[in-house]
C-alpha cells in the first residue's frame, strides 16, 4: 500500500482525437489497460443519411460488439448542427452496431465550425438542447447519449447554460473540456467550472483538459469532485496514465512504463501503420505520437530527431532496431510476417 491514497474508483476515458486516435491506437491503449471507455473520432453529419461504411470505417469495432479487442467499450462520436439529421444518423449508427452515441460540441476547428458543427453550437444553448433531444429520441433508451462540451465559444460565460441544455436534452452524461473555444489548448484548464457544473447537474460529469500527471489528477479530483476523467494528449504522452491513477487510488504500488516499453509500443504501432498507410506516409503516425511522448519522455525527443527525415522502411526500421532493447524482436517479427 502507498501512504497517500484517495477513496475513489475513477472511471478513465480516452478522449476523442480526430486524425490521431484511430482504432489502431484505441486497440493499443486499451491493451495497455486502465482505460474504461474509448471514444471515436467524429463522424461529420450534414443533412444526409450516411452509408454504413462511413461508420464502420471510422469505428470498425462496431462489427465486434462496439468494443476493442480488449473489451473496452467504444462510443461513436457524431458532429453536426442539424437535429433531424443527427437523429437519423444516430439511429443508423445504432443499426450498424453502436452501443453509445457521443455528441461533439467542442471541436474548435474553423472548417468544422464553418460547417455548423462542434464548438460554434455553444453560442446557442437551445441548439445544443435540440440536437441532444433529437438524438435521445431517435435511439432506444438502452443506448446512452452523451455529450462533450467546452466552457463556451468566445468566452466561458455560457458554461452553465450549455451544460444545462445538454442535460435538458436528455444527455446521460456530460464530458467537459475546461476551456472555451477561444482558449484553444492554452494552459490552464479551468477545472473549477467543472466542479460547479457537477454540483448543479444530476447526470455524471466527466472532467477533461490538461490532466497530464497523477498529481494533476489529484488536483482535478479535488477541484471538481468528479468520479470520471477523460484524457487525450496526456494519454498519448503517458499511455499507462490510467493504470498509474487506478493503482494510486487502490493504494497499490505501480511502476510506470519506462522508455524501452514505450519503444516496443511504438514498434507495434509502426508495424500496423506500415501495412495500412501509403508508403509515402510511412513513419508519419509514429512521428505524430512521438510529439506527445516528448512531453513525458526526454528519450522521445532524441528518437524523434533520428527519425524525423526518414521515409524509407529500411532506414526507419534500422533506427528502431537500435532503440529496441531486444533488436532480435524485429528479426523475429519479420520472420513471422514472412511465414
Ligand atoms: C489533435 C486533436 C484532435 C481532437 N479531436 C477531437 C474530436 O474529434 N472530438 C472531440 O470531442 N474533441 C477532440 N479533441 C479535444 C480532446 O478530446 C480533448 O478535449 C482535449 O485535447 C483536452 O484534453 P487533454 O488535455 O487531455 O488533451 C481533439 C484534440 C486534439 C489535440
mmCIF file of C-alpha atoms and ligand atoms in Angstrom:
data_model
loop_
_atom_site.group_PDB
_atom_site.id
_atom_site.type_symbol
_atom_site.label_atom_id
_atom_site.label_comp_id
_atom_site.label_asym_id
_atom_site.label_seq_id
_atom_site.Cartn_x
_atom_site.Cartn_y
_atom_site.Cartn_z
ATOM 1 C CA UNK A 1 0.000 0.000 0.000
ATOM 2 C CA UNK A 2 1.151 3.553 -0.670
ATOM 3 C CA UNK A 3 0.659 6.095 2.121
ATOM 4 C CA UNK A 4 -1.339 8.647 0.078
ATOM 5 C CA UNK A 5 -4.465 7.182 -1.397
ATOM 6 C CA UNK A 6 -7.883 8.632 -2.140
ATOM 7 C CA UNK A 7 -11.102 6.722 -1.796
ATOM 8 C CA UNK A 8 -12.211 6.725 -5.381
ATOM 9 C CA UNK A 9 -12.629 4.168 -8.132
ATOM 10 C CA UNK A 10 -12.180 6.541 -11.033
ATOM 11 C CA UNK A 11 -13.581 5.878 -14.477
ATOM 12 C CA UNK A 12 -10.968 6.608 -17.099
ATOM 13 C CA UNK A 13 -11.973 7.784 -20.581
ATOM 14 C CA UNK A 14 -9.855 8.114 -23.677
ATOM 15 C CA UNK A 15 -10.668 11.494 -25.236
ATOM 16 C CA UNK A 16 -11.618 11.599 -28.903
ATOM 17 C CA UNK A 17 -8.801 12.946 -31.084
ATOM 18 C CA UNK A 18 -9.519 13.467 -34.763
ATOM 19 C CA UNK A 19 -6.662 12.346 -37.008
ATOM 20 C CA UNK A 20 -4.723 10.932 -34.071
ATOM 21 C CA UNK A 21 -6.609 8.304 -32.055
ATOM 22 C CA UNK A 22 -7.999 5.860 -34.590
ATOM 23 C CA UNK A 23 -8.994 2.251 -33.971
ATOM 24 C CA UNK A 24 -5.365 1.096 -34.066
ATOM 25 C CA UNK A 25 -4.393 3.495 -31.302
ATOM 26 C CA UNK A 26 -7.544 2.634 -29.338
ATOM 27 C CA UNK A 27 -6.534 -1.004 -29.529
ATOM 28 C CA UNK A 28 -3.020 -0.305 -28.250
ATOM 29 C CA UNK A 29 -4.178 1.995 -25.457
ATOM 30 C CA UNK A 30 -6.804 -0.464 -24.300
ATOM 31 C CA UNK A 31 -4.265 -3.301 -24.440
ATOM 32 C CA UNK A 32 -2.053 -1.396 -22.022
ATOM 33 C CA UNK A 33 -5.031 -1.094 -19.687
ATOM 34 C CA UNK A 34 -6.509 1.418 -17.276
ATOM 35 C CA UNK A 35 -8.962 2.787 -19.872
ATOM 36 C CA UNK A 36 -12.666 2.094 -19.239
ATOM 37 C CA UNK A 37 -14.243 3.881 -22.208
ATOM 38 C CA UNK A 38 -12.941 4.823 -25.649
ATOM 39 C CA UNK A 39 -14.457 7.417 -27.973
ATOM 40 C CA UNK A 40 -14.042 7.533 -31.762
ATOM 41 C CA UNK A 41 -13.017 10.447 -33.913
ATOM 42 C CA UNK A 42 -16.133 12.285 -35.055
ATOM 43 C CA UNK A 43 -18.440 11.281 -37.879
ATOM 44 C CA UNK A 44 -19.436 14.540 -39.572
ATOM 45 C CA UNK A 45 -23.180 14.721 -40.174
ATOM 46 C CA UNK A 46 -24.587 17.211 -42.667
ATOM 47 C CA UNK A 47 -28.089 16.614 -43.953
ATOM 48 C CA UNK A 48 -27.836 13.143 -45.426
ATOM 49 C CA UNK A 49 -28.219 9.651 -44.054
ATOM 50 C CA UNK A 50 -24.692 8.348 -44.134
ATOM 51 C CA UNK A 51 -23.889 4.939 -45.560
ATOM 52 C CA UNK A 52 -22.957 2.085 -43.247
ATOM 53 C CA UNK A 53 -19.338 2.104 -44.418
ATOM 54 C CA UNK A 54 -18.775 5.627 -43.029
ATOM 55 C CA UNK A 55 -19.498 4.314 -39.544
ATOM 56 C CA UNK A 56 -17.588 1.059 -39.860
ATOM 57 C CA UNK A 57 -14.533 2.722 -41.412
ATOM 58 C CA UNK A 58 -14.202 5.139 -38.534
ATOM 59 C CA UNK A 59 -15.239 2.566 -35.971
ATOM 60 C CA UNK A 60 -14.528 -0.999 -37.112
ATOM 61 C CA UNK A 61 -15.231 -2.017 -33.535
ATOM 62 C CA UNK A 62 -18.943 -1.679 -34.443
ATOM 63 C CA UNK A 63 -18.555 -5.069 -36.087
ATOM 64 C CA UNK A 64 -17.148 -6.527 -32.854
ATOM 65 C CA UNK A 65 -19.816 -5.519 -30.364
ATOM 66 C CA UNK A 66 -18.570 -1.887 -30.223
ATOM 67 C CA UNK A 67 -15.622 -2.979 -28.079
ATOM 68 C CA UNK A 68 -11.895 -3.019 -28.594
ATOM 69 C CA UNK A 69 -10.100 -6.366 -28.758
ATOM 70 C CA UNK A 70 -9.539 -5.958 -25.012
ATOM 71 C CA UNK A 71 -13.245 -5.499 -24.332
ATOM 72 C CA UNK A 72 -13.190 -1.762 -23.732
ATOM 73 C CA UNK A 73 -16.487 -0.200 -24.908
ATOM 74 C CA UNK A 74 -16.141 2.288 -27.761
ATOM 75 C CA UNK A 75 -18.573 5.196 -28.116
ATOM 76 C CA UNK A 76 -19.290 6.578 -31.550
ATOM 77 C CA UNK A 77 -18.985 10.362 -31.786
ATOM 78 C CA UNK A 78 -21.207 12.427 -34.105
ATOM 79 C CA UNK A 79 -20.733 16.075 -35.026
ATOM 80 C CA UNK A 80 -23.292 18.293 -36.702
ATOM 81 C CA UNK A 81 -25.799 21.098 -36.226
ATOM 82 C CA UNK A 82 -28.957 19.699 -37.772
ATOM 83 C CA UNK A 83 -31.032 17.934 -35.102
ATOM 84 C CA UNK A 84 -33.087 15.871 -37.540
ATOM 85 C CA UNK A 85 -30.039 14.655 -39.473
ATOM 86 C CA UNK A 86 -28.216 13.934 -36.222
ATOM 87 C CA UNK A 87 -31.153 11.823 -35.038
ATOM 88 C CA UNK A 88 -31.372 9.918 -38.309
ATOM 89 C CA UNK A 89 -27.659 9.190 -38.316
ATOM 90 C CA UNK A 90 -27.581 8.242 -34.656
ATOM 91 C CA UNK A 91 -30.303 5.689 -35.360
ATOM 92 C CA UNK A 92 -28.302 4.433 -38.335
ATOM 93 C CA UNK A 93 -25.183 4.144 -36.192
ATOM 94 C CA UNK A 94 -27.122 2.061 -33.689
ATOM 95 C CA UNK A 95 -28.428 -0.146 -36.509
ATOM 96 C CA UNK A 96 -24.803 -0.654 -37.586
ATOM 97 C CA UNK A 97 -23.812 -1.685 -34.051
ATOM 98 C CA UNK A 98 -23.170 1.421 -31.929
ATOM 99 C CA UNK A 99 -23.893 0.863 -28.228
ATOM 100 C CA UNK A 100 -23.458 4.514 -27.208
ATOM 101 C CA UNK A 101 -23.547 7.833 -29.055
ATOM 102 C CA UNK A 102 -21.397 10.805 -28.092
ATOM 103 C CA UNK A 103 -22.113 14.296 -29.431
ATOM 104 C CA UNK A 104 -19.329 16.743 -30.193
ATOM 105 C CA UNK A 105 -19.888 20.337 -29.062
ATOM 106 C CA UNK A 106 -16.236 21.068 -28.532
ATOM 107 C CA UNK A 107 -14.315 20.938 -31.787
ATOM 108 C CA UNK A 108 -12.694 24.345 -32.386
ATOM 109 C CA UNK A 109 -11.547 23.750 -35.995
ATOM 110 C CA UNK A 110 -12.575 26.518 -38.423
ATOM 111 C CA UNK A 111 -13.566 24.056 -41.139
ATOM 112 C CA UNK A 112 -15.878 22.271 -38.715
ATOM 113 C CA UNK A 113 -17.337 25.418 -37.156
ATOM 114 C CA UNK A 114 -17.913 26.935 -40.600
ATOM 115 C CA UNK A 115 -20.000 23.910 -41.491
ATOM 116 C CA UNK A 116 -22.096 24.408 -38.349
ATOM 117 C CA UNK A 117 -20.729 21.784 -36.003
ATOM 118 C CA UNK A 118 -18.588 21.488 -32.878
ATOM 119 C CA UNK A 119 -17.928 24.385 -30.518
ATOM 120 C CA UNK A 120 -19.792 27.028 -32.564
ATOM 121 C CA UNK A 121 -23.038 25.448 -31.332
ATOM 122 C CA UNK A 122 -22.156 26.590 -27.803
ATOM 123 C CA UNK A 123 -23.206 30.086 -28.902
ATOM 124 C CA UNK A 124 -26.805 28.833 -28.896
ATOM 125 C CA UNK A 125 -27.588 26.584 -25.939
ATOM 126 C CA UNK A 126 -31.096 25.987 -27.290
ATOM 127 C CA UNK A 127 -29.489 24.314 -30.315
ATOM 128 C CA UNK A 128 -27.413 22.093 -28.038
ATOM 129 C CA UNK A 129 -30.628 21.046 -26.305
ATOM 130 C CA UNK A 130 -32.420 20.451 -29.625
ATOM 131 C CA UNK A 131 -29.591 18.279 -31.004
ATOM 132 C CA UNK A 132 -29.209 16.207 -27.857
ATOM 133 C CA UNK A 133 -33.000 15.859 -27.641
ATOM 134 C CA UNK A 134 -33.347 14.738 -31.263
ATOM 135 C CA UNK A 135 -30.646 12.106 -30.837
ATOM 136 C CA UNK A 136 -32.047 10.953 -27.500
ATOM 137 C CA UNK A 137 -35.474 10.428 -29.075
ATOM 138 C CA UNK A 138 -34.044 8.714 -32.160
ATOM 139 C CA UNK A 139 -32.249 5.884 -30.361
ATOM 140 C CA UNK A 140 -33.548 3.286 -27.890
ATOM 141 C CA UNK A 141 -33.431 4.076 -24.157
ATOM 142 C CA UNK A 142 -30.770 1.410 -23.608
ATOM 143 C CA UNK A 143 -28.310 3.427 -25.746
ATOM 144 C CA UNK A 144 -26.536 6.120 -23.704
ATOM 145 C CA UNK A 145 -26.403 9.503 -25.401
ATOM 146 C CA UNK A 146 -23.504 11.532 -24.074
ATOM 147 C CA UNK A 147 -22.211 14.981 -24.963
ATOM 148 C CA UNK A 148 -18.863 16.709 -24.867
ATOM 149 C CA UNK A 149 -18.678 20.474 -24.483
ATOM 150 C CA UNK A 150 -16.162 23.216 -23.911
ATOM 151 C CA UNK A 151 -16.961 26.005 -21.453
ATOM 152 C CA UNK A 152 -18.137 28.328 -24.215
ATOM 153 C CA UNK A 153 -17.244 29.790 -27.581
ATOM 154 C CA UNK A 154 -15.922 33.379 -27.370
ATOM 155 C CA UNK A 155 -15.558 33.211 -23.602
ATOM 156 C CA UNK A 156 -16.511 30.947 -20.701
ATOM 157 C CA UNK A 157 -19.702 32.758 -19.691
ATOM 158 C CA UNK A 158 -22.129 30.228 -21.197
ATOM 159 C CA UNK A 159 -20.686 27.175 -19.463
ATOM 160 C CA UNK A 160 -23.687 26.515 -17.254
ATOM 161 C CA UNK A 161 -26.276 27.318 -19.935
ATOM 162 C CA UNK A 162 -24.732 24.776 -22.263
ATOM 163 C CA UNK A 163 -24.325 22.137 -19.570
ATOM 164 C CA UNK A 164 -27.968 22.606 -18.530
ATOM 165 C CA UNK A 165 -29.035 22.499 -22.176
ATOM 166 C CA UNK A 166 -27.283 19.162 -22.731
ATOM 167 C CA UNK A 167 -28.944 17.754 -19.605
ATOM 168 C CA UNK A 168 -32.367 19.160 -20.601
ATOM 169 C CA UNK A 169 -31.994 17.488 -23.988
ATOM 170 C CA UNK A 170 -31.621 14.187 -22.174
ATOM 171 C CA UNK A 171 -27.856 13.574 -22.200
ATOM 172 C CA UNK A 172 -26.981 10.647 -19.945
ATOM 173 C CA UNK A 173 -23.518 12.002 -19.214
ATOM 174 C CA UNK A 174 -21.526 15.129 -19.988
ATOM 175 C CA UNK A 175 -17.800 15.476 -20.616
ATOM 176 C CA UNK A 176 -16.477 18.987 -20.070
ATOM 177 C CA UNK A 177 -13.224 20.199 -21.606
ATOM 178 C CA UNK A 178 -12.469 23.044 -19.215
ATOM 179 C CA UNK A 179 -11.757 25.773 -21.762
ATOM 180 C CA UNK A 180 -13.674 27.980 -24.189
ATOM 181 C CA UNK A 181 -13.148 27.663 -27.928
ATOM 182 C CA UNK A 182 -11.110 30.884 -27.837
ATOM 183 C CA UNK A 183 -8.935 29.449 -25.050
ATOM 184 C CA UNK A 184 -7.873 26.850 -27.623
ATOM 185 C CA UNK A 185 -5.452 24.480 -25.909
ATOM 186 C CA UNK A 186 -3.625 27.170 -23.965
ATOM 187 C CA UNK A 187 -2.998 26.313 -20.313
ATOM 188 C CA UNK A 188 -4.536 26.462 -17.819
ATOM 189 C CA UNK A 189 -7.667 24.349 -17.971
ATOM 190 C CA UNK A 190 -10.330 25.880 -15.712
ATOM 191 C CA UNK A 191 -11.360 22.821 -13.690
ATOM 192 C CA UNK A 192 -13.275 24.906 -11.155
ATOM 193 C CA UNK A 193 -16.081 25.401 -13.707
ATOM 194 C CA UNK A 194 -16.432 21.621 -13.974
ATOM 195 C CA UNK A 195 -16.980 21.428 -10.222
ATOM 196 C CA UNK A 196 -19.827 23.961 -10.482
ATOM 197 C CA UNK A 197 -21.423 22.029 -13.316
ATOM 198 C CA UNK A 198 -21.147 18.773 -11.370
ATOM 199 C CA UNK A 199 -22.849 20.331 -8.355
ATOM 200 C CA UNK A 200 -25.737 21.620 -10.413
ATOM 201 C CA UNK A 201 -26.442 18.692 -12.753
ATOM 202 C CA UNK A 202 -27.881 15.305 -11.840
ATOM 203 C CA UNK A 203 -26.012 13.393 -14.571
ATOM 204 C CA UNK A 204 -22.403 12.151 -14.287
ATOM 205 C CA UNK A 205 -19.818 14.728 -15.338
ATOM 206 C CA UNK A 206 -16.507 13.718 -16.902
ATOM 207 C CA UNK A 207 -13.619 16.120 -16.231
ATOM 208 C CA UNK A 208 -11.294 16.841 -19.145
ATOM 209 C CA UNK A 209 -8.368 19.070 -20.000
ATOM 210 C CA UNK A 210 -4.710 19.155 -19.032
ATOM 211 C CA UNK A 211 -4.681 16.219 -16.620
ATOM 212 C CA UNK A 212 -1.124 15.252 -17.510
ATOM 213 C CA UNK A 213 0.115 13.563 -14.336
ATOM 214 C CA UNK A 214 -1.011 11.732 -11.238
ATOM 215 C CA UNK A 215 -0.543 14.950 -9.241
ATOM 216 C CA UNK A 216 -2.764 16.852 -11.695
ATOM 217 C CA UNK A 217 -5.346 14.101 -11.497
ATOM 218 C CA UNK A 218 -5.430 14.544 -7.712
ATOM 219 C CA UNK A 219 -5.847 18.315 -8.032
ATOM 220 C CA UNK A 220 -8.534 17.926 -10.690
ATOM 221 C CA UNK A 221 -10.396 15.469 -8.468
ATOM 222 C CA UNK A 222 -10.188 17.884 -5.536
ATOM 223 C CA UNK A 223 -11.436 20.818 -7.611
ATOM 224 C CA UNK A 224 -14.222 19.045 -9.472
ATOM 225 C CA UNK A 225 -15.347 16.219 -7.211
ATOM 226 C CA UNK A 226 -15.744 14.144 -10.372
ATOM 227 C CA UNK A 227 -15.531 10.347 -10.473
ATOM 228 C CA UNK A 228 -14.798 10.191 -14.193
ATOM 229 C CA UNK A 229 -11.874 11.720 -16.056
ATOM 230 C CA UNK A 230 -11.020 11.994 -19.731
ATOM 231 C CA UNK A 231 -7.502 12.018 -21.162
ATOM 232 C CA UNK A 232 -6.412 12.916 -24.674
ATOM 233 C CA UNK A 233 -2.940 14.283 -25.320
ATOM 234 C CA UNK A 234 -1.951 13.212 -21.825
ATOM 235 C CA UNK A 235 -2.793 9.578 -22.535
ATOM 236 C CA UNK A 236 -0.616 9.685 -25.633
ATOM 237 C CA UNK A 237 2.191 11.243 -23.594
ATOM 238 C CA UNK A 238 1.792 8.641 -20.823
ATOM 239 C CA UNK A 239 -0.029 5.661 -22.332
ATOM 240 C CA UNK A 240 -0.352 3.985 -18.928
ATOM 241 C CA UNK A 241 -1.630 7.062 -17.093
ATOM 242 C CA UNK A 242 -4.936 5.295 -16.449
ATOM 243 C CA UNK A 243 -3.100 2.395 -14.797
ATOM 244 C CA UNK A 244 -0.994 4.807 -12.742
ATOM 245 C CA UNK A 245 -4.113 6.566 -11.490
ATOM 246 C CA UNK A 246 -6.012 3.382 -10.733
ATOM 247 C CA UNK A 247 -3.071 1.859 -8.880
ATOM 248 C CA UNK A 248 -2.723 5.033 -6.836
ATOM 249 C CA UNK A 249 -6.427 5.090 -5.928
ATOM 250 C CA UNK A 250 -6.290 1.417 -4.971
ATOM 251 C CA UNK A 251 -3.191 2.040 -2.844
ATOM 252 C CA UNK A 252 -1.140 -0.385 -4.915
ATOM 253 C CA UNK A 253 2.485 0.135 -5.913
ATOM 254 C CA UNK A 254 2.888 0.692 -9.627
ATOM 255 C CA UNK A 255 5.958 1.049 -11.785
ATOM 256 C CA UNK A 256 5.062 3.367 -14.696
ATOM 257 C CA UNK A 257 6.028 2.305 -18.213
ATOM 258 C CA UNK A 258 9.628 3.125 -18.981
ATOM 259 C CA UNK A 259 11.128 4.151 -22.316
ATOM 260 C CA UNK A 260 12.007 0.599 -23.516
ATOM 261 C CA UNK A 261 8.352 -0.411 -23.162
ATOM 262 C CA UNK A 262 7.274 2.726 -24.985
ATOM 263 C CA UNK A 263 9.589 1.845 -27.870
ATOM 264 C CA UNK A 264 8.017 -1.611 -28.060
ATOM 265 C CA UNK A 265 4.604 0.010 -28.186
ATOM 266 C CA UNK A 266 5.723 2.333 -30.986
ATOM 267 C CA UNK A 267 7.275 -0.554 -32.849
ATOM 268 C CA UNK A 268 3.947 -2.389 -32.706
ATOM 269 C CA UNK A 269 2.196 0.727 -33.979
ATOM 270 C CA UNK A 270 4.767 1.183 -36.724
ATOM 271 C CA UNK A 271 4.122 -2.339 -37.955
ATOM 272 C CA UNK A 272 0.393 -1.699 -38.100
ATOM 273 C CA UNK A 273 0.735 1.646 -39.882
ATOM 274 C CA UNK A 274 3.274 0.232 -42.354
ATOM 275 C CA UNK A 275 0.569 -2.117 -43.614
ATOM 276 C CA UNK A 276 -2.342 0.323 -43.757
ATOM 277 C CA UNK A 277 -0.976 3.689 -44.903
ATOM 278 C CA UNK A 278 0.512 4.523 -48.316
ATOM 279 C CA UNK A 279 4.302 4.233 -48.415
ATOM 280 C CA UNK A 280 4.769 7.984 -48.798
ATOM 281 C CA UNK A 281 3.295 8.486 -45.301
ATOM 282 C CA UNK A 282 5.465 5.795 -43.727
ATOM 283 C CA UNK A 283 6.581 6.815 -40.261
ATOM 284 C CA UNK A 284 4.261 9.850 -40.039
ATOM 285 C CA UNK A 285 1.995 8.347 -37.414
ATOM 286 C CA UNK A 286 4.997 7.363 -35.300
ATOM 287 C CA UNK A 287 6.361 10.907 -35.505
ATOM 288 C CA UNK A 288 2.931 12.241 -34.547
ATOM 289 C CA UNK A 289 2.785 10.045 -31.434
ATOM 290 C CA UNK A 290 6.372 10.951 -30.539
ATOM 291 C CA UNK A 291 5.330 14.618 -30.491
ATOM 292 C CA UNK A 292 3.116 13.772 -27.488
ATOM 293 C CA UNK A 293 5.562 11.311 -25.915
ATOM 294 C CA UNK A 294 8.233 14.032 -25.903
ATOM 295 C CA UNK A 295 6.199 15.775 -23.215
ATOM 296 C CA UNK A 296 6.826 12.918 -20.794
ATOM 297 C CA UNK A 297 9.921 11.114 -22.078
ATOM 298 C CA UNK A 298 13.112 13.039 -22.946
ATOM 299 C CA UNK A 299 14.224 9.975 -24.936
ATOM 300 C CA UNK A 300 11.298 10.547 -27.306
ATOM 301 C CA UNK A 301 12.824 13.833 -28.453
ATOM 302 C CA UNK A 302 16.117 12.131 -29.292
ATOM 303 C CA UNK A 303 14.311 9.296 -31.064
ATOM 304 C CA UNK A 304 12.202 11.811 -32.998
ATOM 305 C CA UNK A 305 15.327 13.665 -34.171
ATOM 306 C CA UNK A 306 16.714 10.401 -35.529
ATOM 307 C CA UNK A 307 13.501 9.553 -37.354
ATOM 308 C CA UNK A 308 12.208 12.893 -38.490
ATOM 309 C CA UNK A 309 13.659 12.951 -42.037
ATOM 310 C CA UNK A 310 13.368 9.236 -42.726
ATOM 311 C CA UNK A 311 10.743 7.871 -45.103
ATOM 312 C CA UNK A 312 12.163 4.508 -46.167
ATOM 313 C CA UNK A 313 11.129 1.400 -44.265
ATOM 314 C CA UNK A 314 14.686 0.095 -44.081
ATOM 315 C CA UNK A 315 16.059 3.294 -42.547
ATOM 316 C CA UNK A 316 13.193 3.631 -40.061
ATOM 317 C CA UNK A 317 13.484 0.010 -39.014
ATOM 318 C CA UNK A 318 17.239 0.353 -38.551
ATOM 319 C CA UNK A 319 16.617 3.175 -36.060
ATOM 320 C CA UNK A 320 14.035 1.056 -34.280
ATOM 321 C CA UNK A 321 16.441 -1.840 -34.032
ATOM 322 C CA UNK A 322 18.999 0.419 -32.330
ATOM 323 C CA UNK A 323 16.365 1.647 -29.888
ATOM 324 C CA UNK A 324 14.621 -1.620 -29.043
ATOM 325 C CA UNK A 325 16.208 -3.385 -26.097
ATOM 326 C CA UNK A 326 15.976 -6.673 -27.947
ATOM 327 C CA UNK A 327 16.537 -5.949 -31.648
ATOM 328 C CA UNK A 328 16.140 -9.658 -32.135
ATOM 329 C CA UNK A 329 12.461 -8.897 -31.887
ATOM 330 C CA UNK A 330 12.478 -7.142 -35.238
ATOM 331 C CA UNK A 331 14.056 -10.139 -36.895
ATOM 332 C CA UNK A 332 11.547 -12.462 -35.242
ATOM 333 C CA UNK A 333 8.594 -10.304 -36.228
ATOM 334 C CA UNK A 334 9.826 -10.171 -39.811
ATOM 335 C CA UNK A 335 10.193 -13.949 -39.853
ATOM 336 C CA UNK A 336 6.653 -14.326 -38.522
ATOM 337 C CA UNK A 337 5.304 -11.849 -41.087
ATOM 338 C CA UNK A 338 7.061 -13.686 -43.893
ATOM 339 C CA UNK A 339 5.853 -17.111 -42.778
HETATM 340 C C1 LIG B 1 -5.478 16.674 -32.375
HETATM 341 C C2 LIG B 1 -6.728 16.773 -31.552
HETATM 342 C C3 LIG B 1 -7.918 16.257 -32.061
HETATM 343 C C4 LIG B 1 -9.116 16.344 -31.323
HETATM 344 N N1 LIG B 1 -10.264 15.804 -31.838
HETATM 345 C C5 LIG B 1 -11.426 15.842 -31.111
HETATM 346 C C6 LIG B 1 -12.626 15.219 -31.591
HETATM 347 O O1 LIG B 1 -12.676 14.622 -32.671
HETATM 348 N N2 LIG B 1 -13.740 15.298 -30.806
HETATM 349 C C7 LIG B 1 -13.739 15.950 -29.607
HETATM 350 O O2 LIG B 1 -14.777 15.994 -28.938
HETATM 351 N N3 LIG B 1 -12.612 16.522 -29.115
HETATM 352 C C8 LIG B 1 -11.473 16.465 -29.836
HETATM 353 N N4 LIG B 1 -10.313 16.995 -29.316
HETATM 354 C C9 LIG B 1 -10.308 17.517 -27.929
HETATM 355 C C10 LIG B 1 -9.896 16.395 -26.950
HETATM 356 O O3 LIG B 1 -10.858 15.368 -26.921
HETATM 357 C C11 LIG B 1 -9.729 16.946 -25.514
HETATM 358 O O4 LIG B 1 -10.945 17.523 -25.131
HETATM 359 C C12 LIG B 1 -8.623 17.985 -25.401
HETATM 360 O O5 LIG B 1 -7.459 17.562 -26.078
HETATM 361 C C13 LIG B 1 -8.282 18.272 -23.926
HETATM 362 O O6 LIG B 1 -7.896 17.110 -23.269
HETATM 363 P P1 LIG B 1 -6.333 16.737 -22.993
HETATM 364 O O7 LIG B 1 -5.746 17.944 -22.296
HETATM 365 O O8 LIG B 1 -6.380 15.514 -22.158
HETATM 366 O O9 LIG B 1 -5.715 16.552 -24.348
HETATM 367 C C14 LIG B 1 -9.121 16.954 -30.039
HETATM 368 C C15 LIG B 1 -7.909 17.453 -29.534
HETATM 369 C C16 LIG B 1 -6.731 17.369 -30.260
HETATM 370 C C17 LIG B 1 -5.461 17.902 -29.662
#
